[in-house]
PDB file of C-alpha atoms in Angstrom:
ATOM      1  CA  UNK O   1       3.803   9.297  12.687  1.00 33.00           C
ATOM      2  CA  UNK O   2       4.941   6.697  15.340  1.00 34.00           C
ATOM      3  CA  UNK O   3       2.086   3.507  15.633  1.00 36.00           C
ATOM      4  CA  UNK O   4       0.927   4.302  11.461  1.00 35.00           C
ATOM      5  CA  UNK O   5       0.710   2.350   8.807  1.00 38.00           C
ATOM      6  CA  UNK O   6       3.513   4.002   6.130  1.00 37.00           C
ATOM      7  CA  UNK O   7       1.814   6.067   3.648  1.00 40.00           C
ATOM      8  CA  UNK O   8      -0.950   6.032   5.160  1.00 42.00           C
ATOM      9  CA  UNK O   9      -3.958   9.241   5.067  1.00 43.00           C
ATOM     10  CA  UNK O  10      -3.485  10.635   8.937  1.00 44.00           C
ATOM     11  CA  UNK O  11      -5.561  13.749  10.361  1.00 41.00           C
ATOM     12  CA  UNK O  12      -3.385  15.102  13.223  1.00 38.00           C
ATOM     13  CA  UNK O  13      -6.149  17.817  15.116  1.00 35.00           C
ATOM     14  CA  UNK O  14      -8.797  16.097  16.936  1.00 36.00           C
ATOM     15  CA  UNK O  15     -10.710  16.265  19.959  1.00 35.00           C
ATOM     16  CA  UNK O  16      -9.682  13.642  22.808  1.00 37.00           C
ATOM     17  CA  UNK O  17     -11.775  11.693  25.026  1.00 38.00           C
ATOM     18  CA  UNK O  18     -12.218   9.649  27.593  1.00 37.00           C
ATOM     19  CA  UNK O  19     -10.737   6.085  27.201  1.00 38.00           C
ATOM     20  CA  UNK O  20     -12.951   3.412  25.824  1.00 41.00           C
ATOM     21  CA  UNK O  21     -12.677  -0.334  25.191  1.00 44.00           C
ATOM     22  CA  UNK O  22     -10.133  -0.928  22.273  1.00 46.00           C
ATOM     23  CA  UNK O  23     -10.593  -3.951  19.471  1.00 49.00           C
ATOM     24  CA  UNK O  24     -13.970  -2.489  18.292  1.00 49.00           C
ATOM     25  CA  UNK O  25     -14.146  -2.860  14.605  1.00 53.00           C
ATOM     26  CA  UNK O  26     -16.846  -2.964  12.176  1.00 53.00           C
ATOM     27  CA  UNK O  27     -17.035  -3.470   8.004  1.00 45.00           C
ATOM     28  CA  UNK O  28     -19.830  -1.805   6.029  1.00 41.00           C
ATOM     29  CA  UNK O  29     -20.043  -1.006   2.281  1.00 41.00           C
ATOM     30  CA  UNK O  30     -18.561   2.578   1.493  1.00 39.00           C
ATOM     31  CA  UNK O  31     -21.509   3.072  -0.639  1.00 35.00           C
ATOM     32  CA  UNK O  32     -24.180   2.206   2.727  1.00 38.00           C
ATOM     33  CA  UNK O  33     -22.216   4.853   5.218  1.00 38.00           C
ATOM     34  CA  UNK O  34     -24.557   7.428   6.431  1.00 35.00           C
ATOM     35  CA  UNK O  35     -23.231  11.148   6.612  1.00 34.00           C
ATOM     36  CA  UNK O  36     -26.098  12.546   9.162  1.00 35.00           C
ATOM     37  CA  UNK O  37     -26.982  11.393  12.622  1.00 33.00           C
ATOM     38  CA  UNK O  38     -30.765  10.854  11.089  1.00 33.00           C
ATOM     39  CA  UNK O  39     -29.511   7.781   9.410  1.00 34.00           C
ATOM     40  CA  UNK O  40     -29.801   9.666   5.954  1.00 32.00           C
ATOM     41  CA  UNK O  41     -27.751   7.085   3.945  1.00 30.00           C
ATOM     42  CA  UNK O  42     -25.279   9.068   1.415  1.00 32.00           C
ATOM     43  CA  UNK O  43     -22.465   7.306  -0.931  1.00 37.00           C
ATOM     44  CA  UNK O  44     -19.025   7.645   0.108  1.00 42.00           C
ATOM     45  CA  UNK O  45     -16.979  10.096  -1.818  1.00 44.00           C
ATOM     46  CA  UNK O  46     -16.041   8.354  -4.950  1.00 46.00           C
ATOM     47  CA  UNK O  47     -16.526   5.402  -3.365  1.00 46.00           C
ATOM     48  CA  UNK O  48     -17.230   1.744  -5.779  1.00 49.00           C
ATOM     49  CA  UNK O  49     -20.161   0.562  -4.004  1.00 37.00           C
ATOM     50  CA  UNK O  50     -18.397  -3.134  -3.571  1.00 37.00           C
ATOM     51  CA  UNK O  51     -15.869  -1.318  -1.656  1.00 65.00           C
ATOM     52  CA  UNK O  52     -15.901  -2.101   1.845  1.00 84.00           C
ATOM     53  CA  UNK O  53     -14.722  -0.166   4.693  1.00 87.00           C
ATOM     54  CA  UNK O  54     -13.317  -1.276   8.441  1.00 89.00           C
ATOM     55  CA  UNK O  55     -13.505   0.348  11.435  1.00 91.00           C
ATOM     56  CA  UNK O  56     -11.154   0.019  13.984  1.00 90.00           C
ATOM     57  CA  UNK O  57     -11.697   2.092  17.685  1.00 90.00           C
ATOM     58  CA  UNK O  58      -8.653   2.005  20.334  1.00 86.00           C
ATOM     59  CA  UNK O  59      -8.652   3.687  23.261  1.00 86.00           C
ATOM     60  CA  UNK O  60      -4.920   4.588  22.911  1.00 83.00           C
ATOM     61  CA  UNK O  61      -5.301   6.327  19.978  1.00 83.00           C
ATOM     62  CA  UNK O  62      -6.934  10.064  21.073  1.00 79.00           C
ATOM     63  CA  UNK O  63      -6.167  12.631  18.488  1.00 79.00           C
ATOM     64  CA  UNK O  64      -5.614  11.016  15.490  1.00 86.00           C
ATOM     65  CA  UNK O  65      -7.387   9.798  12.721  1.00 87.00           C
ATOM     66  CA  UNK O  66      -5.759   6.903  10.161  1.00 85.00           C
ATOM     67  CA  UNK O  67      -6.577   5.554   6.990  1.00 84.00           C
ATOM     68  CA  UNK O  68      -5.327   3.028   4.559  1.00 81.00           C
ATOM     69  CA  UNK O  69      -5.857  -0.138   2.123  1.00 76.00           C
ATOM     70  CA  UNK O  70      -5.772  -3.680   3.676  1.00 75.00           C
ATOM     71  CA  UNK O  71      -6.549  -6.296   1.464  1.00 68.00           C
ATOM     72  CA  UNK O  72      -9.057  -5.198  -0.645  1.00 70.00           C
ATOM     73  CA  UNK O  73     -10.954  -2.430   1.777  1.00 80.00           C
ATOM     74  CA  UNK O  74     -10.186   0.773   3.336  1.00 85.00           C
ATOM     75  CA  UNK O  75      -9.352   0.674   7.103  1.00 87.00           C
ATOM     76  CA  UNK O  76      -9.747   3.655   9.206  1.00 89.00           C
ATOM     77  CA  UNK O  77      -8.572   3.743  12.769  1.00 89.00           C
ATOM     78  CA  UNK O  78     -10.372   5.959  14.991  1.00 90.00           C
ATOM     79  CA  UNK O  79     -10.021   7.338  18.626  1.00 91.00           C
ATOM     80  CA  UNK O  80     -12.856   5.147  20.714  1.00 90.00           C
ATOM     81  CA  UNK O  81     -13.998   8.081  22.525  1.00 88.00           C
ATOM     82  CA  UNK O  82     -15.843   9.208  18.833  1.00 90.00           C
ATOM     83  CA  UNK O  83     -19.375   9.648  18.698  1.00 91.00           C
ATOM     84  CA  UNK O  84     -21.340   7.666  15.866  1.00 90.00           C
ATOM     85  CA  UNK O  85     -21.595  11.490  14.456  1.00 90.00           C
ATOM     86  CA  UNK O  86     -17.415  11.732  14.409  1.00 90.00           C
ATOM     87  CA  UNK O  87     -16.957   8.241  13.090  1.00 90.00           C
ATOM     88  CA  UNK O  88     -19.345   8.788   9.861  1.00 89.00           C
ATOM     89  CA  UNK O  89     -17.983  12.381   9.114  1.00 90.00           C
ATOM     90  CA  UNK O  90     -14.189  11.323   9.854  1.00 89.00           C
ATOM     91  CA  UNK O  91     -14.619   8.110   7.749  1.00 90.00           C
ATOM     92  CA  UNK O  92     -15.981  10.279   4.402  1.00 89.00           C
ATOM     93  CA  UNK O  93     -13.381  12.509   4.789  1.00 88.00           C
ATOM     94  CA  UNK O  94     -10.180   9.958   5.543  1.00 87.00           C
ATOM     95  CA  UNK O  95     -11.849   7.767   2.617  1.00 87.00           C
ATOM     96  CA  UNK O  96     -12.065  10.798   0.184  1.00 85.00           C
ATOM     97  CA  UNK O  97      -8.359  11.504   0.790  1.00 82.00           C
ATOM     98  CA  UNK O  98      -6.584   8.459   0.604  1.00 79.00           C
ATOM     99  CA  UNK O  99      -8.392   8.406  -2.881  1.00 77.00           C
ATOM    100  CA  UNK O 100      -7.423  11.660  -4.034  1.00 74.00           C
ATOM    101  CA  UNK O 101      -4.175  10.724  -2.979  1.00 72.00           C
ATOM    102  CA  UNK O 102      -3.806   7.653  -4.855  1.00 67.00           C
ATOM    103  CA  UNK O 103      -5.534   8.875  -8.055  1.00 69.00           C
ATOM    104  CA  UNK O 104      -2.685  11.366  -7.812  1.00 66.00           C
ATOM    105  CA  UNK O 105       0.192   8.239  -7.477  1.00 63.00           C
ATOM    106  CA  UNK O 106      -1.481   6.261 -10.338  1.00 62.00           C
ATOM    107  CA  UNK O 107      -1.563   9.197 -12.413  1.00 59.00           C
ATOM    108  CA  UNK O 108       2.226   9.652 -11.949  1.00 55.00           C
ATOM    109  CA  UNK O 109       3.145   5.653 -12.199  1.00 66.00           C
ATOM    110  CA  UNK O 110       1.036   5.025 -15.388  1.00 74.00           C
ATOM    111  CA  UNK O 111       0.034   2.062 -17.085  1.00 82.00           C
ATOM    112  CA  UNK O 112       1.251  -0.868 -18.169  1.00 85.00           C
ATOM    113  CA  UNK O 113       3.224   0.471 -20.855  1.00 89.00           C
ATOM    114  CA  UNK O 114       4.734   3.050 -18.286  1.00 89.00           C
ATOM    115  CA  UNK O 115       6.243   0.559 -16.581  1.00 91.00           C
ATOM    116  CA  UNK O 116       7.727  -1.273 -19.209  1.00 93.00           C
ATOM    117  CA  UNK O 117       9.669   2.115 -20.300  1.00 93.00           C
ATOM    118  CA  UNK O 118      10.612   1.999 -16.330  1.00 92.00           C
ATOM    119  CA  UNK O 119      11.795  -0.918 -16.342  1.00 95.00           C
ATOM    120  CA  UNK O 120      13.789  -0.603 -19.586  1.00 95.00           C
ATOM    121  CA  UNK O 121      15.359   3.030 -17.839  1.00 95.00           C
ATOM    122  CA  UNK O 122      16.480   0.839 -14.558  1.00 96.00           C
ATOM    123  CA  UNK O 123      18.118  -2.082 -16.592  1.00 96.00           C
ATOM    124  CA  UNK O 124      19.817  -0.081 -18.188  1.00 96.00           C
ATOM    125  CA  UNK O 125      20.813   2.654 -15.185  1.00 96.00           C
ATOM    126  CA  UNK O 126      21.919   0.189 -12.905  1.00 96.00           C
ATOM    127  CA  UNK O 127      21.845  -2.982 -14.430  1.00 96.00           C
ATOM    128  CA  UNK O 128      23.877  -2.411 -17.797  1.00 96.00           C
ATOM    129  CA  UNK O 129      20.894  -2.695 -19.781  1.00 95.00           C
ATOM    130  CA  UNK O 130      21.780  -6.942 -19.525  1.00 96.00           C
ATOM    131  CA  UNK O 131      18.245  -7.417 -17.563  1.00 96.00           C
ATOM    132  CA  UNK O 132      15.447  -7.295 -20.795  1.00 96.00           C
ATOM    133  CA  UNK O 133      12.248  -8.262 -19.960  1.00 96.00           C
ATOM    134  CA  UNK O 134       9.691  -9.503 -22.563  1.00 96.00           C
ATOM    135  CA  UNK O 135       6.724  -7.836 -20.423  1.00 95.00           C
ATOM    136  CA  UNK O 136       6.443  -6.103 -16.911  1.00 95.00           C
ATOM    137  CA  UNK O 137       2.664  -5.031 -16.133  1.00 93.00           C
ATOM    138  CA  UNK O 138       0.467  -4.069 -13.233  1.00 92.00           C
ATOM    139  CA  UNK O 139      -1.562  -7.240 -11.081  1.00 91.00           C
ATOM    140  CA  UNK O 140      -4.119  -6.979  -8.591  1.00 87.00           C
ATOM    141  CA  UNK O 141      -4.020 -10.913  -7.692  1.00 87.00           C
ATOM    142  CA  UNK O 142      -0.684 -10.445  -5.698  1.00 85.00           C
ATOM    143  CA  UNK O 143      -2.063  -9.866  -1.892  1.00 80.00           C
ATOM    144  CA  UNK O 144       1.281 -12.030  -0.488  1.00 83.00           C
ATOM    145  CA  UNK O 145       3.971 -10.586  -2.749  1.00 89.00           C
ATOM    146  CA  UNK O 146       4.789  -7.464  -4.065  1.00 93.00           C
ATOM    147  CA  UNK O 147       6.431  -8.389  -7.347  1.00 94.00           C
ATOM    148  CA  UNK O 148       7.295 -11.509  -8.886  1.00 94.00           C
ATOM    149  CA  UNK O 149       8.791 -12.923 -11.873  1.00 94.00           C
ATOM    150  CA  UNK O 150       9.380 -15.950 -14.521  1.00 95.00           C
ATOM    151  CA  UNK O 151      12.373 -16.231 -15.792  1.00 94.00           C
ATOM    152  CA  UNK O 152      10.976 -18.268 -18.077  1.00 94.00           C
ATOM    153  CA  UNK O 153       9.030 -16.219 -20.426  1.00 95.00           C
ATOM    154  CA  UNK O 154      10.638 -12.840 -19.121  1.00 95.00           C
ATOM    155  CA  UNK O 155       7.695 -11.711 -17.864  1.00 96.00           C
ATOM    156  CA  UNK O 156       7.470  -9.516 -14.628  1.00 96.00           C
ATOM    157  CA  UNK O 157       4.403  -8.702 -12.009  1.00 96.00           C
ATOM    158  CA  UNK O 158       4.033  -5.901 -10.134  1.00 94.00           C
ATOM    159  CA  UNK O 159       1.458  -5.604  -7.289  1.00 92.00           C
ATOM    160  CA  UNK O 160      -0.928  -2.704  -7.880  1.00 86.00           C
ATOM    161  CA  UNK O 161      -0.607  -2.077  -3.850  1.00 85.00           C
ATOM    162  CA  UNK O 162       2.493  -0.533  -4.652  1.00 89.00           C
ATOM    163  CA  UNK O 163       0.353   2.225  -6.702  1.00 84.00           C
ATOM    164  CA  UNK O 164       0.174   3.854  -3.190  1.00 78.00           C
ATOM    165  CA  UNK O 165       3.568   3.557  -2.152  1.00 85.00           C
ATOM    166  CA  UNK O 166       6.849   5.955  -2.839  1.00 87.00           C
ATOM    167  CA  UNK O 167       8.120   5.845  -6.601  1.00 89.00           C
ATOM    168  CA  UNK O 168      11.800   4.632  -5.458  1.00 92.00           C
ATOM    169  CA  UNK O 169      10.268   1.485  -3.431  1.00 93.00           C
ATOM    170  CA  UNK O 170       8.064   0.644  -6.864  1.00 93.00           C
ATOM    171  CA  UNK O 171      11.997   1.439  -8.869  1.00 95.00           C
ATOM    172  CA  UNK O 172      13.593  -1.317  -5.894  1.00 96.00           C
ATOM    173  CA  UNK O 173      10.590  -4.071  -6.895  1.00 96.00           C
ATOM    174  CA  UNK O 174      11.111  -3.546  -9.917  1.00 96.00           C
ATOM    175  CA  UNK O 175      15.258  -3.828  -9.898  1.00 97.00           C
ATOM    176  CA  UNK O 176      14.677  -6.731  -7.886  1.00 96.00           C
ATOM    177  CA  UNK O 177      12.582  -8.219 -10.330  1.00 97.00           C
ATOM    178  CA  UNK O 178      15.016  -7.476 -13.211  1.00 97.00           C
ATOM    179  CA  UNK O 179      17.880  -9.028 -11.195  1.00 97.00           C
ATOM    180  CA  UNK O 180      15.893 -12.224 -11.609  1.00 96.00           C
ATOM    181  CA  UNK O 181      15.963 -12.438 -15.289  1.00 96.00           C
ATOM    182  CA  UNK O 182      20.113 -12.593 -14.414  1.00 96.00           C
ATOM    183  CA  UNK O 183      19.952 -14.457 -11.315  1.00 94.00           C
ATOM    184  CA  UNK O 184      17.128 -16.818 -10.953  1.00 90.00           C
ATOM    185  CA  UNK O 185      17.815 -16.985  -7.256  1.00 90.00           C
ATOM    186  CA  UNK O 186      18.449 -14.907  -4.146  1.00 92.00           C
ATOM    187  CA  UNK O 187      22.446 -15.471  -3.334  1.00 94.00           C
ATOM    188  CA  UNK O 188      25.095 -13.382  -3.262  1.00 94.00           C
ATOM    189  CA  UNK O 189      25.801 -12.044  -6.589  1.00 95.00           C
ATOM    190  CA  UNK O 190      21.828 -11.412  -6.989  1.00 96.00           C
ATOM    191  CA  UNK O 191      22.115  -8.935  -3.811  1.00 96.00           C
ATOM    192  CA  UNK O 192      25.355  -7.878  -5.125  1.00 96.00           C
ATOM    193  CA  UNK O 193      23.026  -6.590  -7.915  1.00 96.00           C
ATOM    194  CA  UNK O 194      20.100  -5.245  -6.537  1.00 96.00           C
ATOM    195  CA  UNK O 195      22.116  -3.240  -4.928  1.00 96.00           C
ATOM    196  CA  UNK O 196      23.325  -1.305  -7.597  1.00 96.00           C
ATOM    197  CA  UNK O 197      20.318   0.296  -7.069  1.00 96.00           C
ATOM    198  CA  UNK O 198      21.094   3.608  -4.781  1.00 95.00           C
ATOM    199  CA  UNK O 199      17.950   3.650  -2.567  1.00 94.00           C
ATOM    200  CA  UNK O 200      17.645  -0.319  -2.210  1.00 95.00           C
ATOM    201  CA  UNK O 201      18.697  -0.295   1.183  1.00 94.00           C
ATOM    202  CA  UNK O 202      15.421   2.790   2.056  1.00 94.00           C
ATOM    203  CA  UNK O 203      13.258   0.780  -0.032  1.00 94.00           C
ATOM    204  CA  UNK O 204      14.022  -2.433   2.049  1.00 93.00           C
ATOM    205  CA  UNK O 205      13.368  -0.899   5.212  1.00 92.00           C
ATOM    206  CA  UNK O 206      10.040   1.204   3.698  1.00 91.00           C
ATOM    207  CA  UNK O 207       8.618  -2.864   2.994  1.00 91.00           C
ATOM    208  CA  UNK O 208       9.453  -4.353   6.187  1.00 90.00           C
ATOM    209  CA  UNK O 209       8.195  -1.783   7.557  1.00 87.00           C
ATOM    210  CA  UNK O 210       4.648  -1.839   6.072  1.00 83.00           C
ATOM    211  CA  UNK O 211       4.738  -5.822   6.487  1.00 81.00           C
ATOM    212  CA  UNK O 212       5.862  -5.375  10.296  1.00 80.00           C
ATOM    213  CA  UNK O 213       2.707  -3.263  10.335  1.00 73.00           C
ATOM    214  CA  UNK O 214       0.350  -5.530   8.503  1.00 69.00           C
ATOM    215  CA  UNK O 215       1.545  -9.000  10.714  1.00 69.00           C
ATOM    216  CA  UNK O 216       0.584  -6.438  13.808  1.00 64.00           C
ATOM    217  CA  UNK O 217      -3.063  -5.818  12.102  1.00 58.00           C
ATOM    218  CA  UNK O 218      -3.414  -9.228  12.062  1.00 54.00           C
ATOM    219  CA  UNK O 219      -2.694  -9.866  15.566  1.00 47.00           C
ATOM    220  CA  UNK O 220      -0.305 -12.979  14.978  1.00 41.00           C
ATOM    221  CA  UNK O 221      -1.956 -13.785  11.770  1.00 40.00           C
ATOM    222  CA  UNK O 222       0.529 -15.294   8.627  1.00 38.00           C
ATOM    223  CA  UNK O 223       0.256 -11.718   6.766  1.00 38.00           C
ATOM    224  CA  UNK O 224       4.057 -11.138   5.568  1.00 41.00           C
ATOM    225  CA  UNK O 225       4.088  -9.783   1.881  1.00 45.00           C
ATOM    226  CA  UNK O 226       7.305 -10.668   0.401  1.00 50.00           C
ATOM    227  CA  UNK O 227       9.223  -9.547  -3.116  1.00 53.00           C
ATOM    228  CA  UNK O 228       9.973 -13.433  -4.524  1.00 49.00           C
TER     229      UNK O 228
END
C-alpha cells in the first residue's frame, strides 16, 4: 500500500473522519494499554511487558490502520479522527498481528544453526561453494546495519530485524555477506558476485525501500540501515 512501511501489518476497512492535527504521537508500555473506555487496564496480546508501543495520528491517513517494528517498539499509525475507544481496540489488534505474523517468519527462518545450513546452500548455489564461513548467527545489537561480517575469523551477523522481512531479502544479506569472505571490499568484482544471486537486484530495492521509509519516520534524522 502506497505511504507504508514494507511488510508492515495494515487494516484496509475503517471508518473516516474529520481531519485532525497530524504529528500526535504517544509511547506507553504494551503491557499498561487499556482495552475498555473505563480505563480497565488489560495486557496486550502476547505482549513482553518492557515492550513499548508508539502512537502516531495523521490527519491524512483516514481508513487505514499500520503497524510495524522501529527500533525496539511497535509503531502503529492511526487515522487522527479515532476516538481514544478506536485507538486502544485498533492498537491490540494491529499489535496481536504483526506478532502472529512474525512468530510465523521466525518459525520458517530458524535458528542459528538454520542459517548456517542457509548459508552453506547459497555458497554453494551461487557462489561455487568458495565462500565458507566459520559461523553465521542471528544479532539483535545491529539497529544501523543489516548484516555484517569479519573476514577475519569468518564469522557473519545477521540482524534479527530481518526475521520480519521476505526470505529472498534475508538469502541477498546473506550472499552479500558471503561475498565478503572473497572480497573484503565493495568494488567491482564483489558486485559482480553478489549478483549471482537471481533476486539481488528485488532485494536491493525491498532495503532501500524500508530505509527510505525509516529516514522519513525520522523526519531528517541520520536513520539509514546499511548491509556493510
Amino acid at each position: 500500500m502506497p505511504g507504508t512501511l514494507p511488510d508492515a501489518s495494515a487494516h484496509p476497512e475503517l471508518p473516516g473522519g474529520p481531519p485532525a492535527p497530524t504529528g500526535v504521537r504517544r509511547a506507553v508500555p504494551m503491557a499498561r494499554r487499556k482495552a475498555d473506555d473505563d480505563g480497565g487496564p488489560v495486557p496486550m496480546p502476547g505482549g513482553d511487558p518492557e515492550s513499548v508501543v508508539e502512537v502516531r495520528r495523521s490527519a491524512r491517513r483516514r481508513r487505514t490502520v499500520t503497524a510495524y517494528r522501529e527500533s525496539g517498539r511497535t509503531v502503529v499509525l492511526i487515522p487522527a479522527a479515532f476516538s481514544p475507544a478506536e485507538e486502544r481496540r485498533w492498537v491490540a489488534q494491529m499489535v496481536a498481528k504483526l506478532q502472529t505474523r512474525e512468530e510465523r517468519r521466525r518459525r520458517s527462518l530458524g535458528g542459528d544453526d538454520e542459517l548456517m545450513l542457509r548459508a552453506r546452500a547459497l555458497s554453494a548455489a551461487h557462489l561455487d561453494g568458495l565462500a565458507e564461513p566459520a559461523s553465521v548467527r542471528w544479532v539483535d545489537n545491529q539497529q544501523r546495519r543489516w548484516g555484517s561480517c569479519t573476514p577475519a575469523d569468518r564469522s557473519i551477523r545477521l540482524s534479527s530485524r530481518l526475521r520480519s522481512m521476505p526470505e529472498y531479502v534475508v538469502d541477498y544479506v546473506l550472499v552479500h555477506e558471503l561475498v565478503h569472505l572473497l572480497e573484503p571490499g565493495h568494488d567491482e568484482r564483489f558486485w559482480a558476485l553478489v549478483a549471482r544471486y537471481p533476486r539481488a537486484e528485488r532485494a536491493r530495492g525491498f532495503l532501500e525501500g524500508v530505509e527510505l521509509a525509516n529516514t522519513a519516520e525520522a523526519a531528517g534524522g541520520d536513520a539509514a540501515d546499511v548491509v556493510d
